[in-house]
Amino acid sequence: MKLLEVKNLSHRFKDGTEALKNVTFSVERGEFLVISGKNGSGKSVLMHHLNGLLKPTSGRVLFNNQSIFRDILSIRQKVGLVFQNSNSQIISQTVEMDAAFGPENLNLPKAEVKKRVNSALQNVGLEDKREHYTRSLSGGEKKRLAIAGVLAMEPEIIILDEPFTNLDLPGVKQVLKKIINLNNNGHTVICITHELEKMLAHADRLIIMDSGEIVCDDIPEKALISAPSYGIRIPGNIEKENTVDILKRMTWLG
Amino acid sequence: MAETAFFRYQDRSSFLKKVDPRIKMSLLLIYTVLLYHISTGGLILLSAFTIFLFMANYRIKSIREIKGALILSLFIGTAAFLSSYNLFFTILAVTRFLMTILLGLVLIGTTHSGEIEKAVYWFVKPVPFISETEIAMRVRLTITFIPDIMVTAAQIKEAGLSRCIQHVKNPVRKITALAVPLLYAIIRRAEGTALTMEARCYSGTRDYTLKQFTLKDLLHLSTGLAVAAGTLLV
């Protein structure tokens, strides 16, 4: 069942730059989709469109067969964005207050906000740090807090923009485990990253973007073949090795 | 690496964290006004009380954290001395300034920015023709981001030092080397934050209800007012 559909989406900035050109794809409920591409390929602009933060020059984004702009606040609750820079996303001084920011914006009753915050912090393993000062958290903890802030809004889709930026090995492992858990628990996950070697083994599908266009949309084993030609590094030689074997190595877990 | 900076919320338990933010803000206002209007004896008493509150509630990790405040006190002290040629007057001026800073730190160190946001909303709501939600959110964001701005400024300064900015003789060039990238970073940060707030459904309509005042709150207020009265009587 299609949960999110992007139809002929184009975006042109005021200076004439075409960031997205006729982008079309859909996301199934429960799917783990990875969108990759080199810098400037339009990945992040696309992410902003999926939550209605940008308005397209042409084309549409549909959620459950309805335009996202019909009820944008409800869509922003259902399509949760985790931004690349966790520091921008964290706007409170304590972990608990930050996780509560989204539910408070939805004007939920206090008891419901508390329940959601508890559940989200427990989900990301930060329940013991609820009173901690947010700026004293490590990079991995900040990223998990950003995820908790989105989970507290109980979204149906979670979109993560470059989730492993600035994280060390333990940080990447923490965040990756969390992403996989979320998907296993039924969340639809879209991960926007150029660091495929860290997590592609767990994905259901890979979309490759180049110059604002989708140039490849397939299962990871097949999509990997074209990845190097679009400037995406993979940990192996596709001419000498089977892509299935390469794909098995594309995780930082284990 | 964990970021630390001056003017930050303290993540440890303290009695003042349980006091209603409206009471803390009211007492802060009263004490700040008193600092500049009471006798020397009252000032000594209020300073001792402020230092006690500060020591009990705010932990400085290194003296470098308060370097800015100390330098500013030095400027104030110099200006006070040059205008009066009176050492006693100078000490009073510097003390008043430092105590104002310490009172502010006690409030910031023991109150969530979210609680301050709600308290500001409560104070501003009766004032006509201004948006209480906007002011409350602006205060919250300012309090939250001051430590970040200081961290960013320190990083830009270090980047400048690593490229020998200390050898530049033109003071204007030195200032612009810090101020321009800092301003740019602040604007970028503000844009990023606005975007993430929008993505998390911020639309200006939030639940601003604070709990009803209780007998305990009145007791806190009375105690605070008693200290204020004591400083007036000395």
XYZ file of C-alpha atoms in Angstrom:
488
model
C 0.000 0.000 0.000
C 1.394 3.367 -1.054
C 1.816 5.670 1.930
C 3.694 8.512 0.276
C 3.725 9.417 -3.406
C 5.829 12.007 -5.153
C 4.512 12.869 -8.611
C 6.487 14.861 -11.188
C 8.004 17.060 -8.484
C 10.163 19.949 -9.683
C 11.722 22.744 -7.691
C 13.419 25.800 -9.091
C 15.062 28.299 -6.740
C 14.696 32.060 -7.258
C 18.174 32.261 -8.765
C 17.101 29.812 -11.492
C 18.836 26.718 -10.085
C 16.819 23.594 -10.769
C 17.127 21.572 -7.580
C 14.585 18.893 -8.519
C 13.534 17.840 -12.000
C 10.382 15.795 -12.495
C 10.981 13.501 -9.518
C 8.502 10.619 -9.221
C 8.515 7.760 -6.734
C 6.381 6.208 -4.040
C 6.974 4.693 -0.631
C 5.143 1.639 0.696
C 4.003 1.386 4.290
C 6.705 -0.286 6.426
C 9.374 0.134 3.762
C 13.013 1.048 4.496
C 14.051 3.296 1.641
C 17.483 4.827 1.171
C 17.946 7.891 -1.026
C 21.531 8.570 -2.023
C 23.522 10.812 -4.311
C 26.537 13.060 -4.225
C 26.476 16.559 -2.680
C 24.121 18.909 -4.500
C 22.089 16.104 -6.078
C 18.861 17.427 -4.509
C 18.408 14.913 -1.667
C 17.870 17.451 1.110
C 15.599 19.661 -1.014
C 13.505 16.576 -1.684
C 13.314 15.880 2.056
C 11.996 19.388 2.724
C 9.238 18.782 0.161
C 8.102 15.549 1.825
C 7.143 17.473 4.974
C 5.774 20.535 3.161
C 8.594 22.841 4.260
C 9.050 23.837 0.615
C 6.391 24.354 -2.020
C 7.102 22.717 -5.377
C 7.409 24.700 -8.594
C 5.365 21.911 -10.153
C 4.235 18.430 -9.197
C 2.651 17.047 -6.047
C 3.397 15.132 -2.889
C 0.585 12.864 -1.697
C 0.212 11.239 1.698
C -2.436 8.508 1.834
C -3.629 9.713 -1.605
C -4.189 13.292 -0.401
C -2.113 16.374 -1.108
C 0.080 17.167 1.873
C -0.985 20.820 1.695
C -4.628 19.957 2.495
C -3.784 19.733 6.187
C -0.137 20.609 6.554
C -0.001 20.490 10.371
C -1.367 16.972 10.405
C 1.162 15.953 7.711
C 4.040 17.428 9.697
C 2.965 15.251 12.589
C 2.724 12.134 10.395
C 5.915 12.717 8.415
C 8.694 13.257 10.938
C 11.964 14.825 9.842
C 15.268 14.274 11.598
C 17.625 16.942 10.330
C 21.301 16.532 9.523
C 22.394 19.001 12.193
C 20.972 17.781 15.510
C 21.988 21.042 17.175
C 19.476 22.945 15.046
C 16.746 20.522 15.973
C 17.383 20.644 19.712
C 15.831 23.837 21.020
C 15.432 23.089 24.708
C 17.811 22.910 27.613
C 16.822 19.505 28.941
C 16.283 16.222 27.154
C 12.727 15.870 28.448
C 11.677 19.396 27.469
C 13.060 18.954 23.989
C 11.226 15.686 23.393
C 8.052 17.439 24.578
C 8.369 20.362 22.149
C 6.513 18.655 19.262
C 3.625 17.173 21.305
C 3.180 20.547 23.070
C 2.832 22.167 19.648
C 0.025 19.705 18.911
C -1.737 21.066 22.042
C -2.137 17.602 23.493
C -3.226 17.178 27.135
C -0.326 17.242 29.605
C -0.779 13.571 30.535
C -0.604 12.550 26.867
C 2.516 14.695 26.315
C 4.166 13.045 29.304
C 3.199 9.569 28.114
C 4.588 10.210 24.633
C 7.798 11.751 25.956
C 8.383 8.801 28.292
C 7.766 6.325 25.500
C 9.999 8.200 23.002
C 12.877 8.577 25.472
C 12.609 4.930 26.439
C 12.580 3.999 22.755
C 15.894 5.752 22.100
C 17.445 4.788 25.452
C 17.605 8.291 26.918
C 15.132 7.826 29.770
C 17.936 8.048 32.345
C 19.086 11.385 30.909
C 15.753 13.159 30.870
C 16.975 15.957 33.177
C 20.345 16.316 31.440
C 21.413 19.533 29.766
C 21.036 18.898 26.023
C 24.319 20.542 25.026
C 26.243 18.166 27.280
C 25.093 15.119 25.301
C 27.436 13.289 22.931
C 26.888 13.420 19.149
C 25.133 10.022 19.108
C 22.909 10.990 22.045
C 21.956 14.272 20.379
C 20.968 12.399 17.234
C 18.912 9.957 19.310
C 17.265 12.901 21.074
C 16.396 14.401 17.693
C 14.811 11.045 16.781
C 12.960 10.994 20.136
C 11.605 14.488 19.438
C 10.107 13.153 16.209
C 8.907 9.848 17.735
C 7.014 11.763 20.435
C 4.803 13.121 17.662
C 3.944 9.522 16.701
C 4.703 9.841 12.986
C 3.959 7.210 10.368
C 7.072 7.964 8.349
C 10.456 8.952 9.721
C 12.834 10.681 7.346
C 16.454 11.023 8.430
C 18.797 13.391 6.618
C 22.431 12.214 6.769
C 21.905 10.480 10.139
C 25.576 9.545 10.565
C 27.160 12.957 10.017
C 29.794 13.799 12.657
C 29.291 10.503 14.517
C 32.069 8.178 15.610
C 31.787 4.374 15.373
C 29.797 3.889 18.629
C 27.557 6.813 17.638
C 26.877 5.322 14.188
C 26.091 1.937 15.768
C 23.675 3.479 18.291
C 21.802 5.428 15.628
C 21.797 2.601 13.082
C 20.409 0.122 15.628
C 17.685 2.607 16.441
C 16.768 3.116 12.781
C 16.572 -0.656 12.202
C 14.462 -1.103 15.352
C 12.048 1.584 14.228
C 11.628 -0.123 10.864
C 11.216 -3.551 12.495
C 8.516 -2.065 14.721
C 6.502 -1.041 11.690
C 7.680 2.505 11.006
C 8.257 3.496 7.415
C 11.825 4.828 7.231
C 13.445 7.003 4.582
C 17.137 7.523 5.063
C 18.884 10.193 3.014
C 22.612 9.570 2.982
C 25.702 9.304 0.820
C 27.320 6.957 3.358
C 25.810 3.775 1.953
C 28.551 1.526 3.322
C 27.236 2.133 6.853
C 23.696 0.857 6.412
C 22.544 -0.193 2.944
C 22.523 -3.899 3.923
C 19.387 -3.222 5.991
C 17.424 -1.311 3.331
C 14.622 -2.587 1.095
C 15.222 -0.167 -1.754
C 17.744 2.371 -3.008
C 17.051 5.533 -4.989
C 20.029 7.327 -6.510
C 19.743 11.006 -7.379
C 21.958 13.061 -9.613
C 21.529 16.735 -10.569
C 17.992 16.827 -9.173
C 16.792 13.722 -10.997
C 16.188 10.123 -9.979
C 18.653 8.105 -12.030
C 18.117 4.745 -10.382
C 15.285 3.235 -8.294
C 15.688 -0.461 -7.519
C 16.426 -3.069 -4.886
C 19.883 -2.421 -3.353
C 21.565 -5.409 -5.082
C 20.693 -4.030 -8.520
C 20.958 -0.315 -7.755
C 24.483 -0.781 -6.427
C 25.775 -1.496 -9.918
C 25.187 2.077 -11.035
C 26.173 3.760 -7.735
C 29.903 4.365 -8.492
C 29.101 6.070 -11.784
C 27.147 8.719 -9.834
C 29.945 9.464 -7.396
C 28.790 7.168 -4.586
C 31.487 5.076 -2.940
C 30.791 1.405 -2.294
C 33.095 -0.936 -0.332
C 34.046 -3.287 -3.158
C 34.660 -3.659 -6.860
C 31.450 -4.307 -8.769
C 33.407 -5.640 -11.748
C 35.135 -8.334 -9.696
C 32.586 -9.112 -6.990
C 28.961 -10.069 -6.785
C 26.838 -7.112 -5.556
C 25.081 -9.439 -3.087
C 28.428 -10.080 -1.397
C 29.278 -6.375 -1.408
C 25.859 -5.543 0.040
C 26.387 -7.954 2.962
C 29.397 -5.846 4.000
C 27.453 -2.578 3.818
C 26.648 -2.243 7.511
C 28.533 -0.977 10.524
C 26.742 -3.438 12.768
C 28.254 -6.821 13.437
C 32.709 16.342 22.388
C 30.265 17.653 24.943
C 29.811 21.405 24.702
C 29.890 23.494 27.828
C 29.498 27.212 28.212
C 28.655 29.992 30.607
C 24.974 30.904 31.084
C 23.710 27.338 30.949
C 21.032 25.284 32.636
C 22.475 23.134 35.442
C 21.580 19.474 35.181
C 21.703 18.632 38.863
C 19.038 18.680 41.514
C 18.514 21.839 43.507
C 15.872 23.325 45.771
C 15.360 26.335 43.471
C 14.338 24.064 40.587
C 11.146 23.307 42.488
C 10.233 26.985 42.915
C 7.627 28.364 40.489
C 9.339 30.251 37.597
C 7.013 33.234 38.037
C 8.143 33.622 41.642
C 11.798 33.279 40.686
C 11.441 35.897 37.950
C 9.550 38.305 40.230
C 12.176 37.980 42.958
C 14.968 38.412 40.412
C 13.385 41.667 39.303
C 12.944 42.897 42.891
C 16.508 41.968 43.906
C 17.985 43.594 40.802
C 16.160 46.854 41.503
C 17.219 46.680 45.168
C 20.873 46.156 44.233
C 20.966 49.667 42.812
C 18.893 51.400 45.494
C 19.827 49.974 48.892
C 22.353 51.105 51.466
C 25.864 49.662 51.644
C 24.831 47.395 54.527
C 21.842 46.143 52.520
C 24.084 45.575 49.532
C 26.465 43.470 51.613
C 23.555 41.383 52.912
C 22.007 40.943 49.454
C 25.418 40.147 47.930
C 26.028 37.477 50.562
C 22.593 35.990 49.884
C 23.194 36.090 46.105
C 26.605 34.452 46.424
C 25.069 31.761 48.630
C 22.352 31.069 46.036
C 24.932 31.043 43.258
C 27.314 28.680 45.043
C 24.453 26.336 45.907
C 22.963 26.243 42.434
C 25.505 27.011 39.733
C 28.746 25.211 39.032
C 31.502 26.862 36.984
C 33.772 24.309 35.364
C 36.668 26.684 34.780
C 37.527 30.318 35.427
C 37.687 30.824 31.635
C 33.896 30.482 31.574
C 33.476 33.752 33.468
C 36.358 35.578 31.780
C 33.949 37.762 29.783
C 32.028 38.855 32.888
C 35.274 39.613 34.736
C 36.630 41.694 31.847
C 33.350 43.596 31.676
C 33.537 44.243 35.449
C 37.038 45.604 34.932
C 35.711 48.035 32.324
C 32.869 49.075 34.613
C 35.282 49.473 37.516
C 37.637 51.605 35.417
C 34.780 53.782 34.154
C 33.384 54.180 37.695
C 36.807 55.125 39.065
C 37.552 57.592 36.271
C 34.205 59.292 36.779
C 34.424 59.499 40.586
C 38.088 59.006 41.668
C 36.513 57.154 44.574
C 37.629 53.589 45.288
C 34.614 52.862 47.512
C 32.199 53.973 44.787
C 34.105 51.813 42.292
C 33.831 48.710 44.494
C 30.088 49.294 44.911
C 29.591 49.668 41.135
C 31.510 46.475 40.370
C 29.717 44.560 43.137
C 26.303 45.638 41.847
C 27.214 44.561 38.325
C 28.610 41.178 39.421
C 25.609 40.460 41.651
C 23.248 41.252 38.743
C 25.112 38.690 36.635
C 25.040 36.100 39.440
C 21.285 36.558 40.008
C 20.696 36.047 36.284
C 22.818 32.907 36.348
C 20.898 31.521 39.322
C 17.638 31.935 37.385
C 19.056 30.453 34.170
C 20.824 27.636 35.993
C 17.714 26.484 37.832
C 14.895 27.108 35.328
C 14.136 25.329 32.044
C 13.887 27.684 29.104
C 10.430 26.143 28.548
C 9.340 27.191 32.036
C 10.718 30.685 31.482
C 8.762 30.783 28.212
C 5.533 29.988 30.062
C 6.293 32.487 32.827
C 7.051 35.252 30.292
C 3.754 34.433 28.572
C 1.970 34.754 31.935
C 3.599 38.135 32.639
C 3.078 39.595 29.155
C -0.458 38.294 28.468
C -2.269 41.176 30.223
C -0.299 43.754 28.184
C -2.384 44.855 25.182
C -1.181 45.165 21.561
C 1.753 42.770 21.821
C 1.982 39.106 20.965
C 2.694 37.232 24.183
C 3.381 33.962 22.336
C 6.017 35.581 20.118
C 7.773 37.294 23.012
C 7.688 34.140 25.133
C 9.195 31.994 22.346
C 11.845 34.632 21.563
C 12.925 34.729 25.198
C 13.089 30.923 25.264
C 15.198 30.735 22.110
C 17.512 33.527 23.262
C 18.171 31.796 26.580
C 18.715 28.467 24.867
C 21.079 29.775 22.242
C 23.283 32.191 24.219
C 25.607 29.327 25.296
C 25.705 28.082 21.691
C 26.633 31.517 20.413
C 29.438 31.680 22.966
C 30.715 28.243 21.925
C 30.592 29.259 18.261
C 32.420 32.517 19.016
C 35.139 30.568 20.851
C 35.477 28.165 17.898
C 35.767 31.029 15.402
C 38.336 32.694 17.643
C 40.382 29.489 17.837
C 40.179 29.106 14.051
C 41.504 32.670 13.734
C 44.333 32.014 16.181
C 45.312 28.870 14.300
C 45.771 31.115 11.264
C 47.769 33.755 13.176
C 45.073 36.432 13.585
C 46.962 37.556 16.736
C 49.733 38.959 14.522
C 47.359 41.268 12.660
C 47.921 44.823 13.880
C 44.721 46.394 12.594
C 42.146 46.058 15.457
C 39.221 46.531 13.062
C 40.438 43.553 11.016
C 40.686 41.498 14.215
C 37.124 42.360 15.239
C 35.646 41.730 11.786
C 37.480 38.392 11.579
C 35.396 37.297 14.574
C 32.190 39.299 14.121
C 31.429 38.574 10.453
C 31.640 34.753 10.612
C 29.850 34.806 13.966
C 26.982 36.848 12.555
C 26.822 34.521 9.549
C 26.790 31.449 11.835
C 24.021 32.958 13.992
C 21.868 33.732 10.953
C 22.405 30.214 9.545
C 21.578 28.740 12.920
C 18.419 30.839 13.238
C 17.274 29.731 9.782
C 17.949 26.072 10.626
C 16.107 26.334 13.925
C 13.086 28.045 12.358
C 12.893 25.232 9.791
C 13.115 22.473 12.382
C 10.496 24.178 14.557
C 8.146 24.374 11.582
C 8.788 20.688 10.865
C 7.787 19.938 14.475
C 4.428 21.674 14.012
C 5.269 24.978 15.731
C 2.599 27.493 14.776
C 2.534 29.840 17.760
C -0.356 28.088 19.478
C 1.064 26.077 22.337
C -0.121 25.026 25.732
C 1.098 27.795 28.030
C -0.814 26.794 31.151
C 1.203 26.879 34.325
C 0.137 25.129 37.497
C -1.999 27.035 39.998
C -0.141 28.775 42.809
C -0.043 26.699 45.970
C 0.611 27.455 49.625
C 4.193 26.311 49.088
C 4.639 28.916 46.339
C 3.358 31.625 48.658
C 5.839 30.469 51.273
C 8.683 30.726 48.740
C 7.539 34.201 47.742
C 7.224 35.328 51.374
C 10.719 34.085 52.169
C 12.150 35.885 49.166
C 10.306 39.076 50.084
C 11.491 38.794 53.688
C 15.107 38.767 52.476
C 14.345 41.823 50.330
C 12.777 43.597 53.305
C 15.793 42.646 55.435
C 18.163 44.320 52.996
C 16.063 47.483 53.148
C 16.096 47.529 56.935
C 19.884 47.117 57.331
